[in-house]
PDB file of C-alpha atoms in Angstrom:
ATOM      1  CA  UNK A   1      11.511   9.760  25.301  1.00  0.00           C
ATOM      2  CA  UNK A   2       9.368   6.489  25.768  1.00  0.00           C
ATOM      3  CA  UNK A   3       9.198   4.928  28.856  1.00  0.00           C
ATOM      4  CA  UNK A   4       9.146   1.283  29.110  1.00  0.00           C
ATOM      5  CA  UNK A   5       7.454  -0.743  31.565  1.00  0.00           C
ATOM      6  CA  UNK A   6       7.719  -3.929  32.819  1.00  0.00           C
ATOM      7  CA  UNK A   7       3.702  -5.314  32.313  1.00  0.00           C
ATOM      8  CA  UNK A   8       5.055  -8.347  35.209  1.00  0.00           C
ATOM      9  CA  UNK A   9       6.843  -5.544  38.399  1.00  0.00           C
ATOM     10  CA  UNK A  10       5.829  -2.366  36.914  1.00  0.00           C
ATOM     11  CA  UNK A  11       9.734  -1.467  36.974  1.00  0.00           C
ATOM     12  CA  UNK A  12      10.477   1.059  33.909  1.00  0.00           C
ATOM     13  CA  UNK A  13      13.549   2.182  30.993  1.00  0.00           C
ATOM     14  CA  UNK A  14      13.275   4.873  29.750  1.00  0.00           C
ATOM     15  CA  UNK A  15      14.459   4.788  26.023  1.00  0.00           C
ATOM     16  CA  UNK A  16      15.291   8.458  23.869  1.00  0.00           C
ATOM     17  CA  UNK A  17      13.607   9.046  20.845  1.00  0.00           C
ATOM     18  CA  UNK A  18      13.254  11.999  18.789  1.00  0.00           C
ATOM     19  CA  UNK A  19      11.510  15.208  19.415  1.00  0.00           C
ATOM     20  CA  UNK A  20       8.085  15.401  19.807  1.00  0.00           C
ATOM     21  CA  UNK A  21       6.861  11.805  20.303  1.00  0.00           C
ATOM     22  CA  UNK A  22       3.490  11.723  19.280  1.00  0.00           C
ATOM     23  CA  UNK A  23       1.827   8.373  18.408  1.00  0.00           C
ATOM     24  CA  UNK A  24       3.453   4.695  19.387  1.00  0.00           C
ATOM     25  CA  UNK A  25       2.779   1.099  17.159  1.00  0.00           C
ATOM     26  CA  UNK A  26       3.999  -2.352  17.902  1.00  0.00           C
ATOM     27  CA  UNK A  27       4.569  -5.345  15.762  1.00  0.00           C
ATOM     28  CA  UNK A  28       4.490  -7.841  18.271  1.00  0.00           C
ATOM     29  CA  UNK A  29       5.814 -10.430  15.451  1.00  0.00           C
ATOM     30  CA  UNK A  30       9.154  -8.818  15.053  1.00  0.00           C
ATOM     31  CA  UNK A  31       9.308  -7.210  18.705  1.00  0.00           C
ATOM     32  CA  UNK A  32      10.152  -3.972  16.805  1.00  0.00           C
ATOM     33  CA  UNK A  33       8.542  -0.638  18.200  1.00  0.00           C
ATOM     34  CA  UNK A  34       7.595   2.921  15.666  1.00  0.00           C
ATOM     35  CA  UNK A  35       7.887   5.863  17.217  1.00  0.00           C
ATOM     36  CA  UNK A  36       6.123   8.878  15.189  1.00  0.00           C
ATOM     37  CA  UNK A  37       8.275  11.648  16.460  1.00  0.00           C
ATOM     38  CA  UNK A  38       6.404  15.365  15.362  1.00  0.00           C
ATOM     39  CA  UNK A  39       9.561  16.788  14.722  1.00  0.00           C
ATOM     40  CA  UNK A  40      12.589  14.068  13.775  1.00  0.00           C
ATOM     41  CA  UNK A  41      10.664  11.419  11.774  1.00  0.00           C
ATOM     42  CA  UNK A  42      10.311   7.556  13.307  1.00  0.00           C
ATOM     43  CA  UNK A  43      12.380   6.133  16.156  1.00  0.00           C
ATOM     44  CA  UNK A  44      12.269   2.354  15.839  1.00  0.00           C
ATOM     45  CA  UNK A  45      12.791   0.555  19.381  1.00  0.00           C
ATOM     46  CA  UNK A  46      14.373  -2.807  19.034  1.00  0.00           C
ATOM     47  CA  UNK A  47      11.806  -4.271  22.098  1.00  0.00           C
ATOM     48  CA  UNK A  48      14.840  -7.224  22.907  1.00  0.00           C
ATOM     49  CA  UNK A  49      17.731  -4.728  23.087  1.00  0.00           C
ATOM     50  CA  UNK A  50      16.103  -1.190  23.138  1.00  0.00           C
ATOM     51  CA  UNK A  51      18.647  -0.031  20.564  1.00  0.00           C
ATOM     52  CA  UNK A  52      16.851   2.448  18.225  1.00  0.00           C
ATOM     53  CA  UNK A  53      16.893   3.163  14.740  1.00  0.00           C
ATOM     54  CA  UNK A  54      15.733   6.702  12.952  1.00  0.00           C
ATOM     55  CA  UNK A  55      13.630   6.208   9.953  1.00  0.00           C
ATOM     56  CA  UNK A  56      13.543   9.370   7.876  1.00  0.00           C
ATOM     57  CA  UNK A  57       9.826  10.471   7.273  1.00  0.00           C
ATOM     58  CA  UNK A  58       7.874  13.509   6.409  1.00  0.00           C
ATOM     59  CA  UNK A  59       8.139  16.290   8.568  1.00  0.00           C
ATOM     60  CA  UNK A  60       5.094  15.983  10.799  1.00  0.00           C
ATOM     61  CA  UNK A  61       4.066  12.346  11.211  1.00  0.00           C
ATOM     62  CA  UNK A  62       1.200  12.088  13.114  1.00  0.00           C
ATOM     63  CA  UNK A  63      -0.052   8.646  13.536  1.00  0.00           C
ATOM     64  CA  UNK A  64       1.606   5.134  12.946  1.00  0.00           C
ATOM     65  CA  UNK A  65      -0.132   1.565  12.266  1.00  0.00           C
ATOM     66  CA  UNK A  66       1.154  -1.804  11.755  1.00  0.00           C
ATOM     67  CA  UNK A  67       0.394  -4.509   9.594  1.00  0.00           C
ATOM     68  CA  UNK A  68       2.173  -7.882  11.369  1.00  0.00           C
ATOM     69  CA  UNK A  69       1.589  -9.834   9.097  1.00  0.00           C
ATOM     70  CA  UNK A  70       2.917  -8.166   6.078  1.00  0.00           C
ATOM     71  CA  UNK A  71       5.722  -6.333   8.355  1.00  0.00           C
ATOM     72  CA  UNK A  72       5.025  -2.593   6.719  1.00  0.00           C
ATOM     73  CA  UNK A  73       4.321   0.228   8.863  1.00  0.00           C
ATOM     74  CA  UNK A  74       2.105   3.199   7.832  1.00  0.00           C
ATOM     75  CA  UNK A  75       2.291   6.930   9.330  1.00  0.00           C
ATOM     76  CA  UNK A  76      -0.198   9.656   8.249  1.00  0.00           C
ATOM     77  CA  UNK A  77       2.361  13.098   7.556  1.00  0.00           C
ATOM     78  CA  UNK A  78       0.189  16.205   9.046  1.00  0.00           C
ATOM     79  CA  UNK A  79       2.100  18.621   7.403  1.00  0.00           C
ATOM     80  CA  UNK A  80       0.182  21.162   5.796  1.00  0.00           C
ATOM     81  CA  UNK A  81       0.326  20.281   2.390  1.00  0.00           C
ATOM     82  CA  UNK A  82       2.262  17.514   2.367  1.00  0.00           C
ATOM     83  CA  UNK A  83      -1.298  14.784   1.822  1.00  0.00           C
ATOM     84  CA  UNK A  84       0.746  11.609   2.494  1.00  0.00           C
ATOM     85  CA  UNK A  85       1.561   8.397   4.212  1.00  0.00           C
ATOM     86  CA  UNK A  86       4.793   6.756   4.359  1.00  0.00           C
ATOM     87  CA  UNK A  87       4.988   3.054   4.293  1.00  0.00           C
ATOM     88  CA  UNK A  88       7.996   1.674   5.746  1.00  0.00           C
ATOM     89  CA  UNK A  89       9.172  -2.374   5.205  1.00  0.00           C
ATOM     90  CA  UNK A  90      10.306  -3.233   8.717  1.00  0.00           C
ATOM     91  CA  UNK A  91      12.258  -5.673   6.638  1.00  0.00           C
ATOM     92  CA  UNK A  92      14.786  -3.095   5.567  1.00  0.00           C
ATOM     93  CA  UNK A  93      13.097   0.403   6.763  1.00  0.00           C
ATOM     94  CA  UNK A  94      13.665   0.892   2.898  1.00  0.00           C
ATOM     95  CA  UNK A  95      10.384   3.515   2.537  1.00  0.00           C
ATOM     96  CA  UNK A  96       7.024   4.278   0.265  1.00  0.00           C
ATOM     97  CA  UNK A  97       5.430   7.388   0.218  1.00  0.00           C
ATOM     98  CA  UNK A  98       1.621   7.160  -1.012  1.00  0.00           C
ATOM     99  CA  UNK A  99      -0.865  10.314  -1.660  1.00  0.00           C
ATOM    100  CA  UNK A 100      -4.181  10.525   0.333  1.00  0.00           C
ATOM    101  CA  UNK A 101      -6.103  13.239   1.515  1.00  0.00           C
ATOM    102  CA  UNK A 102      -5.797  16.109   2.779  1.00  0.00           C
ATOM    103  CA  UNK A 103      -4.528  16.316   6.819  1.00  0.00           C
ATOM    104  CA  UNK A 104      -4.156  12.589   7.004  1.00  0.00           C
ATOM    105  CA  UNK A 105      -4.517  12.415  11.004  1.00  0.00           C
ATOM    106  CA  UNK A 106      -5.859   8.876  11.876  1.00  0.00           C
ATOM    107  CA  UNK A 107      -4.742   5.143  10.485  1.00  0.00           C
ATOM    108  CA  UNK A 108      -5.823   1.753  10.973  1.00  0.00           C
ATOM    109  CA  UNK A 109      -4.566  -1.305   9.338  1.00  0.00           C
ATOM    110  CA  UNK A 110      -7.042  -4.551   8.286  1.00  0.00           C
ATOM    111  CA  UNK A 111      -4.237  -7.202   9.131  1.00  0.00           C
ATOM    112  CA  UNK A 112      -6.663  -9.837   7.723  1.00  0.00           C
ATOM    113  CA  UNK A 113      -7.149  -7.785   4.128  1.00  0.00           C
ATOM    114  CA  UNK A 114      -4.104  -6.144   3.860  1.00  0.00           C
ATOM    115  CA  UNK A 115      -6.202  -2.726   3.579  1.00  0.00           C
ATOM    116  CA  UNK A 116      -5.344   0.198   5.253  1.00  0.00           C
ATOM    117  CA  UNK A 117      -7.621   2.754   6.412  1.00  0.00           C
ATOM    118  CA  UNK A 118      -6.499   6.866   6.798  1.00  0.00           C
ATOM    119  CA  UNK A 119      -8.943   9.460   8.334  1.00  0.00           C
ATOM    120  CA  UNK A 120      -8.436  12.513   6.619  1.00  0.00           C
ATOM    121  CA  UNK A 121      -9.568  15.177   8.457  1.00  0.00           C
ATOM    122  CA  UNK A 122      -9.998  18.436   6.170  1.00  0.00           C
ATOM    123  CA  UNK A 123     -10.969  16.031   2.906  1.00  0.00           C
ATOM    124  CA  UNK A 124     -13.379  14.748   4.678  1.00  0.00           C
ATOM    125  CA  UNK A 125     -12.644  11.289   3.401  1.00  0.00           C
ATOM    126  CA  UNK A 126     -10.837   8.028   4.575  1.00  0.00           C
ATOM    127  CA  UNK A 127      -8.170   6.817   2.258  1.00  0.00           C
ATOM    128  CA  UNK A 128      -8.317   2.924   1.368  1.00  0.00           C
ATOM    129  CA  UNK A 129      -4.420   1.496   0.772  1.00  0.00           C
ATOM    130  CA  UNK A 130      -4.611  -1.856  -0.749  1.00  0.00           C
ATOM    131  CA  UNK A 131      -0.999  -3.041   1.169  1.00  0.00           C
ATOM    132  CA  UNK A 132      -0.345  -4.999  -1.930  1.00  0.00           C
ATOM    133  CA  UNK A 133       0.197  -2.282  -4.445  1.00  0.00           C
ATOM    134  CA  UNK A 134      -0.641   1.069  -2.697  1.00  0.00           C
ATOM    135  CA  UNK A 135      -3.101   1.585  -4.951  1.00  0.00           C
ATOM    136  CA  UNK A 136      -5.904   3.500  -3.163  1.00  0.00           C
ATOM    137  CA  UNK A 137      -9.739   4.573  -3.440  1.00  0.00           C
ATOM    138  CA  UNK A 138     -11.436   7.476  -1.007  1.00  0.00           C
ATOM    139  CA  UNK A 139     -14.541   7.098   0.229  1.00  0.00           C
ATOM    140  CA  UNK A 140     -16.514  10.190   1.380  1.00  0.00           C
ATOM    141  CA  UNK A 141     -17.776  10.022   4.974  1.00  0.00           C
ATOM    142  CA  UNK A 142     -18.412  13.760   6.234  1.00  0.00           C
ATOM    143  CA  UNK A 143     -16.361  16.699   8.078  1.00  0.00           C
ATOM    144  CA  UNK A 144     -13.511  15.974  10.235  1.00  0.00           C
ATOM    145  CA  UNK A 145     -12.995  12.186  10.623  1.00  0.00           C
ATOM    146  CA  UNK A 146     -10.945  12.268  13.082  1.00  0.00           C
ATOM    147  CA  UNK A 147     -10.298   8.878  14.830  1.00  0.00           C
ATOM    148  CA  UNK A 148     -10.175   5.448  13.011  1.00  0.00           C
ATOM    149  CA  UNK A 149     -10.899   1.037  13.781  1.00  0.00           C
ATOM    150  CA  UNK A 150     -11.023  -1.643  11.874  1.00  0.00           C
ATOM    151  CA  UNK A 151     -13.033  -5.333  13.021  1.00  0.00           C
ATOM    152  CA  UNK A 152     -11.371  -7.466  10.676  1.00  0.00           C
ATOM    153  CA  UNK A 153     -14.038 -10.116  11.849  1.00  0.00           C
ATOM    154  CA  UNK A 154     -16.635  -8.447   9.883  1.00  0.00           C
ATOM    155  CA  UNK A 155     -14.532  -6.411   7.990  1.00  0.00           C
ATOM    156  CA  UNK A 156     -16.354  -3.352   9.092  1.00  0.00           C
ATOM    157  CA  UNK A 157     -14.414  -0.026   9.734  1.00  0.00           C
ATOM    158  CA  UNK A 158     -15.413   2.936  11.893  1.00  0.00           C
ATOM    159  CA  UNK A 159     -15.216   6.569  11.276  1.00  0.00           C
ATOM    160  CA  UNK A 160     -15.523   9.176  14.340  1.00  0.00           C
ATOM    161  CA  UNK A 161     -16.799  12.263  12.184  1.00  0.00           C
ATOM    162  CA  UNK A 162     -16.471  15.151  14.634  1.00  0.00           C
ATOM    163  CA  UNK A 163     -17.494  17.712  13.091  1.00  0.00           C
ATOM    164  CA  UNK A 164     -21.664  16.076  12.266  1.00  0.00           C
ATOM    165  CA  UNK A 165     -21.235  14.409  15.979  1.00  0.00           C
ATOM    166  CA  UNK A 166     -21.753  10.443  13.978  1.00  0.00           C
ATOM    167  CA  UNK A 167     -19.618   7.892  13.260  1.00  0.00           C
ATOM    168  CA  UNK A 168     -19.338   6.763   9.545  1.00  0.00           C
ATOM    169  CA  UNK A 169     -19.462   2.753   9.266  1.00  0.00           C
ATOM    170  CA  UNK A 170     -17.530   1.477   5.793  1.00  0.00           C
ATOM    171  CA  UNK A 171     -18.290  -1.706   4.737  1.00  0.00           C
ATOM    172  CA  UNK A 172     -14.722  -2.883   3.672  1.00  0.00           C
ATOM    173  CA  UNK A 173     -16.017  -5.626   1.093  1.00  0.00           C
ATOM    174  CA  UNK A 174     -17.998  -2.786  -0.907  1.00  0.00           C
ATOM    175  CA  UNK A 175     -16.756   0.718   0.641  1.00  0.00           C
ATOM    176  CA  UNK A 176     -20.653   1.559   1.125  1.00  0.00           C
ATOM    177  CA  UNK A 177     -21.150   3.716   4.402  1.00  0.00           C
ATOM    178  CA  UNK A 178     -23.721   3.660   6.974  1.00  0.00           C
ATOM    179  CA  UNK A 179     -24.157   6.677   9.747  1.00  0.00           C
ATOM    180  CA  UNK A 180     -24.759   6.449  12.958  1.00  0.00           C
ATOM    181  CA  UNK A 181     -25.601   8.886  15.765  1.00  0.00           C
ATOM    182  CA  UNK A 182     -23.542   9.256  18.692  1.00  0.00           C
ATOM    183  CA  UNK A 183     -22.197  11.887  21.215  1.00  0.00           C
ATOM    184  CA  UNK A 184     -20.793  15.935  21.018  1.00  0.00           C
ATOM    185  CA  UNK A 185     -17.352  16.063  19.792  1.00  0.00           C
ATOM    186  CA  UNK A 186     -16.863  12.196  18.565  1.00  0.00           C
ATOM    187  CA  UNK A 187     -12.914  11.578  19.362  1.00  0.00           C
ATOM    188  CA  UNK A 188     -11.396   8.430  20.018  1.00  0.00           C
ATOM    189  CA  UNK A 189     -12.925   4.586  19.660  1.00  0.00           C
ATOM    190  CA  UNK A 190     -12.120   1.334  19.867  1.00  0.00           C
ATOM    191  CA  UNK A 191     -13.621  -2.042  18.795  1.00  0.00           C
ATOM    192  CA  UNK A 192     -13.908  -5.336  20.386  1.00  0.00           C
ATOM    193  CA  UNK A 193     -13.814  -7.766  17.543  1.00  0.00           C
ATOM    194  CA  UNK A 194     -14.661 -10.858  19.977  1.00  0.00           C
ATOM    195  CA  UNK A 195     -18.158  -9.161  21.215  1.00  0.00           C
ATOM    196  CA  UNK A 196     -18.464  -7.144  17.522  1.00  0.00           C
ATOM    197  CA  UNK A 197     -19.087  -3.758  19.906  1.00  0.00           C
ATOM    198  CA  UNK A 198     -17.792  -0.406  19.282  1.00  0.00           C
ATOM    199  CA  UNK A 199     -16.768   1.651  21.906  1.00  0.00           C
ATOM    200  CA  UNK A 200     -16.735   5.661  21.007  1.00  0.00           C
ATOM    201  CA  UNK A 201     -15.226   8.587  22.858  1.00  0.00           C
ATOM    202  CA  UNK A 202     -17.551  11.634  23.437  1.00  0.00           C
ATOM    203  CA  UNK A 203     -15.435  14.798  24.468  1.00  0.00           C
ATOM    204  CA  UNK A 204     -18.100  17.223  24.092  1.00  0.00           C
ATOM    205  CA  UNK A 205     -20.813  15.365  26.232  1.00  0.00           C
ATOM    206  CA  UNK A 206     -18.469  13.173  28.706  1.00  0.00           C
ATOM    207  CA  UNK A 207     -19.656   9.725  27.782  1.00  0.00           C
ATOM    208  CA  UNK A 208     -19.311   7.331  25.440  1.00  0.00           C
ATOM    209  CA  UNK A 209     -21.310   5.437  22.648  1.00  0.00           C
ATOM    210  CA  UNK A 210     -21.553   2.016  22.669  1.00  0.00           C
ATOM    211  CA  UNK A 211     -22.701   0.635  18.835  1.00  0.00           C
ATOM    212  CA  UNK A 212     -23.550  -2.951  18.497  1.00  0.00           C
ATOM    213  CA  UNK A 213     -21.745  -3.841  15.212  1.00  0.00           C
ATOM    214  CA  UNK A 214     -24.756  -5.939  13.801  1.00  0.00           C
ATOM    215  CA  UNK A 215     -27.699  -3.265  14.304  1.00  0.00           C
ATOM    216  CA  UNK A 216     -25.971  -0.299  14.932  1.00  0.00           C
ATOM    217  CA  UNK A 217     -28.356   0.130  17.796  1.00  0.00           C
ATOM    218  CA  UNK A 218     -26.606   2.585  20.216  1.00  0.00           C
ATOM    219  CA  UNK A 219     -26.059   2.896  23.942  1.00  0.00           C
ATOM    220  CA  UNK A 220     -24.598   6.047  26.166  1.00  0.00           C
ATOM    221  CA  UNK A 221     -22.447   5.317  29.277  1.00  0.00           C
ATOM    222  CA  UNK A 222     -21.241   8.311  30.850  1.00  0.00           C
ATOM    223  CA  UNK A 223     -18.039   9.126  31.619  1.00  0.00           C
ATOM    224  CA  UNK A 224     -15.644  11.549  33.235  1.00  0.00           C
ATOM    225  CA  UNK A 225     -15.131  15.086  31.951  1.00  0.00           C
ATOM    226  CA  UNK A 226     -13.816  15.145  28.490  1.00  0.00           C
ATOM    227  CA  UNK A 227     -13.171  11.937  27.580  1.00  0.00           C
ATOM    228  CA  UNK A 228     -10.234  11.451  24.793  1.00  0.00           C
ATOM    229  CA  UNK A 229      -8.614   8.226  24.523  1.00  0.00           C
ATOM    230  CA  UNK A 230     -10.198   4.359  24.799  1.00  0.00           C
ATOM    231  CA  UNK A 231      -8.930   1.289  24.507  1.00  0.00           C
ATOM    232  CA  UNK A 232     -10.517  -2.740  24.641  1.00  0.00           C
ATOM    233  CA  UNK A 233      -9.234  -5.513  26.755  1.00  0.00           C
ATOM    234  CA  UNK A 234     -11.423  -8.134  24.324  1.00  0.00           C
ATOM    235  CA  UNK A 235      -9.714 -11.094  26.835  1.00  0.00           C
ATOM    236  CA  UNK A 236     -11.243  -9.726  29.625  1.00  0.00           C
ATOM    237  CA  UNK A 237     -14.239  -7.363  27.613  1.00  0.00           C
ATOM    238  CA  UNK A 238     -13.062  -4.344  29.691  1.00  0.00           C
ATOM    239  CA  UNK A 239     -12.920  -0.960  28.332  1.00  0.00           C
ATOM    240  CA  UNK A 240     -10.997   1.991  29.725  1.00  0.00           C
ATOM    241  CA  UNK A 241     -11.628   5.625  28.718  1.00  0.00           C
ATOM    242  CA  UNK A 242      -9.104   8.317  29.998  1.00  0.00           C
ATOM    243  CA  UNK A 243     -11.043  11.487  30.995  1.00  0.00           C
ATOM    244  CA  UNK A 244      -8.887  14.615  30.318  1.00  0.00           C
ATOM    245  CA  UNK A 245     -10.434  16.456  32.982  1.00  0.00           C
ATOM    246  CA  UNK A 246     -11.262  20.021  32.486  1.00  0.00           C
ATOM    247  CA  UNK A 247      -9.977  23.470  34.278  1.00  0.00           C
ATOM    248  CA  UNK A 248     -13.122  23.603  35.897  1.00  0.00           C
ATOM    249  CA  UNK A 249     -12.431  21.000  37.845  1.00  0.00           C
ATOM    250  CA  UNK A 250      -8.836  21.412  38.065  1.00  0.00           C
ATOM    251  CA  UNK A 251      -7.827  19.595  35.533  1.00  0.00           C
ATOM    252  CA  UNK A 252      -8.248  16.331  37.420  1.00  0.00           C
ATOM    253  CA  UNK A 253      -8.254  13.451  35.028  1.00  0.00           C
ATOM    254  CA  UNK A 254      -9.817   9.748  35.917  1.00  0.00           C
ATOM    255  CA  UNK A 255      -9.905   6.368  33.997  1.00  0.00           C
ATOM    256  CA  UNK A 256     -13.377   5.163  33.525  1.00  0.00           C
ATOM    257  CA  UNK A 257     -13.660   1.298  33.194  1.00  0.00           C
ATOM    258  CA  UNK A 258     -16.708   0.207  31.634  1.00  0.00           C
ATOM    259  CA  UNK A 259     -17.848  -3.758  32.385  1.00  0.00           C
ATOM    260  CA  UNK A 260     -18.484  -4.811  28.977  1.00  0.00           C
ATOM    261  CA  UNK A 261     -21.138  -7.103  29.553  1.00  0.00           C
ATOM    262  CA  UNK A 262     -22.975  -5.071  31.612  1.00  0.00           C
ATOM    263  CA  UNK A 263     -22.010  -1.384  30.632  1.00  0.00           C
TER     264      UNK A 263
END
């Protein structure tokens, strides 16, 4: 299921999807809401009405992005094998399919250059989709990207390579990459196009790595224990980074808010 909740009285719906609900997208242009469901391909929410729709996929969909502007929706099929994403037009849910490489786990759309961006974990590669013709060009950034952002301010996209503990920086005007440095076990990040900073999830060494996305100069904040998702408030340049906890400490999980301006 998803549950829905109210962002004005915190009151909730709870709406049935498929099986295995993995990874959530919203077009806030159409009010239309893609479910990538592990086992029973997309679930599309109708946000007015909460009717759903089933989208037939690949088996194993394991990520979702959407482009507003162009109205197509892109999930990443983790199916071993399989090497693919699957473009839907929210128009019609009439759908694409597109080769990339191999365990496509991450996307991110560039809503501003109709480029799409898929972290490919074993090929050690992220997958460029030009939107317009699904044409597409790999660029090499090192074992087991793993998370994926996009500023489409500077048109700069960000790699979380987990596997070299760096994060991969692709320039998206020439596909020319930059490393930088940052925590054990890379994750999750998120970018704050209004303040160009990047905010990345260390799992292995409970913090995370701020990069300032004009000098790539780094800073560490830490965290709770095992940090694993983040996400940017750029109104309000808050950041919030949910610590799995650990069995250690009995699995007792936090939310660590990081002040922006002051870190």
């Amino acid at each position: 299921s998803v549950t829905v909740i109210d962002g004005t009285t915190n009151n909730t719906t709870t709406v049935a999807v498929g099986t295995g609900p993995g990874a959530v997208a919203v077009n806030s242009v159409t009010n239309q809401i893609y479910v990538a469901n592990e086992g029973s391909g997309v679930t599309v929410i109708d946000g007015a009405t909460n009717n759903t729709t089933t989208v037939a996929v690949g088996r194993a969909p394991c990520g979702v992005a959407v482009n507003p502007n162009t109205n197509q929706i892109y999930l990443g099929d983790n199916e071993a094998g399989s090497n693919t994403v699957t473009v839907i037009d929210g128009a019609t849910n009439n759908t694409t399919t597109v080769a990339v490489g191999s365990d496509p786990v991450a996307l991110a759309v560039n809503s501003v250059t109709n480029e799409i961006y898929v972290a490919s974990g074993v090929s050690g590669s992220v997958t460029v989709i030009d939107g317009t013709t699904n044409n597409t060009t790999t660029v090499a950034v090192g074992g087991g990207p793993v998370a994926v952002a996009v500023n489409s301010v500077t048109n700069q996209i960000y790699a979380a390579i987990i596997g070299t503990n760096s994060m991969t920086v692709i320039d998206g005007t020439t596909n020319n990459t930059t490393t930088v440095a940052v925590g054990t076990s890379p994750i999750a990040l998120a970018v704050n196009p209004t303040t160009n900073q990047i905010y990345v999830a260390n799992q292995g060494s409970n913090s995370v790595t701020v990069i300032d996305g004009t000098t790539n100069n780094t800073t560490t904040v830490a965290t709770g224990i095992s940090p694993g998702a983040v996400a940017v408030n750029s109104v309000t340049n808050q950041i919030y980074v949910v610590n799995f906890g650990s069995v250690a400490n009995n699995g007792s999980s936090s939310v660590t808010v990081i002040d922006g301006t002051t870190n």
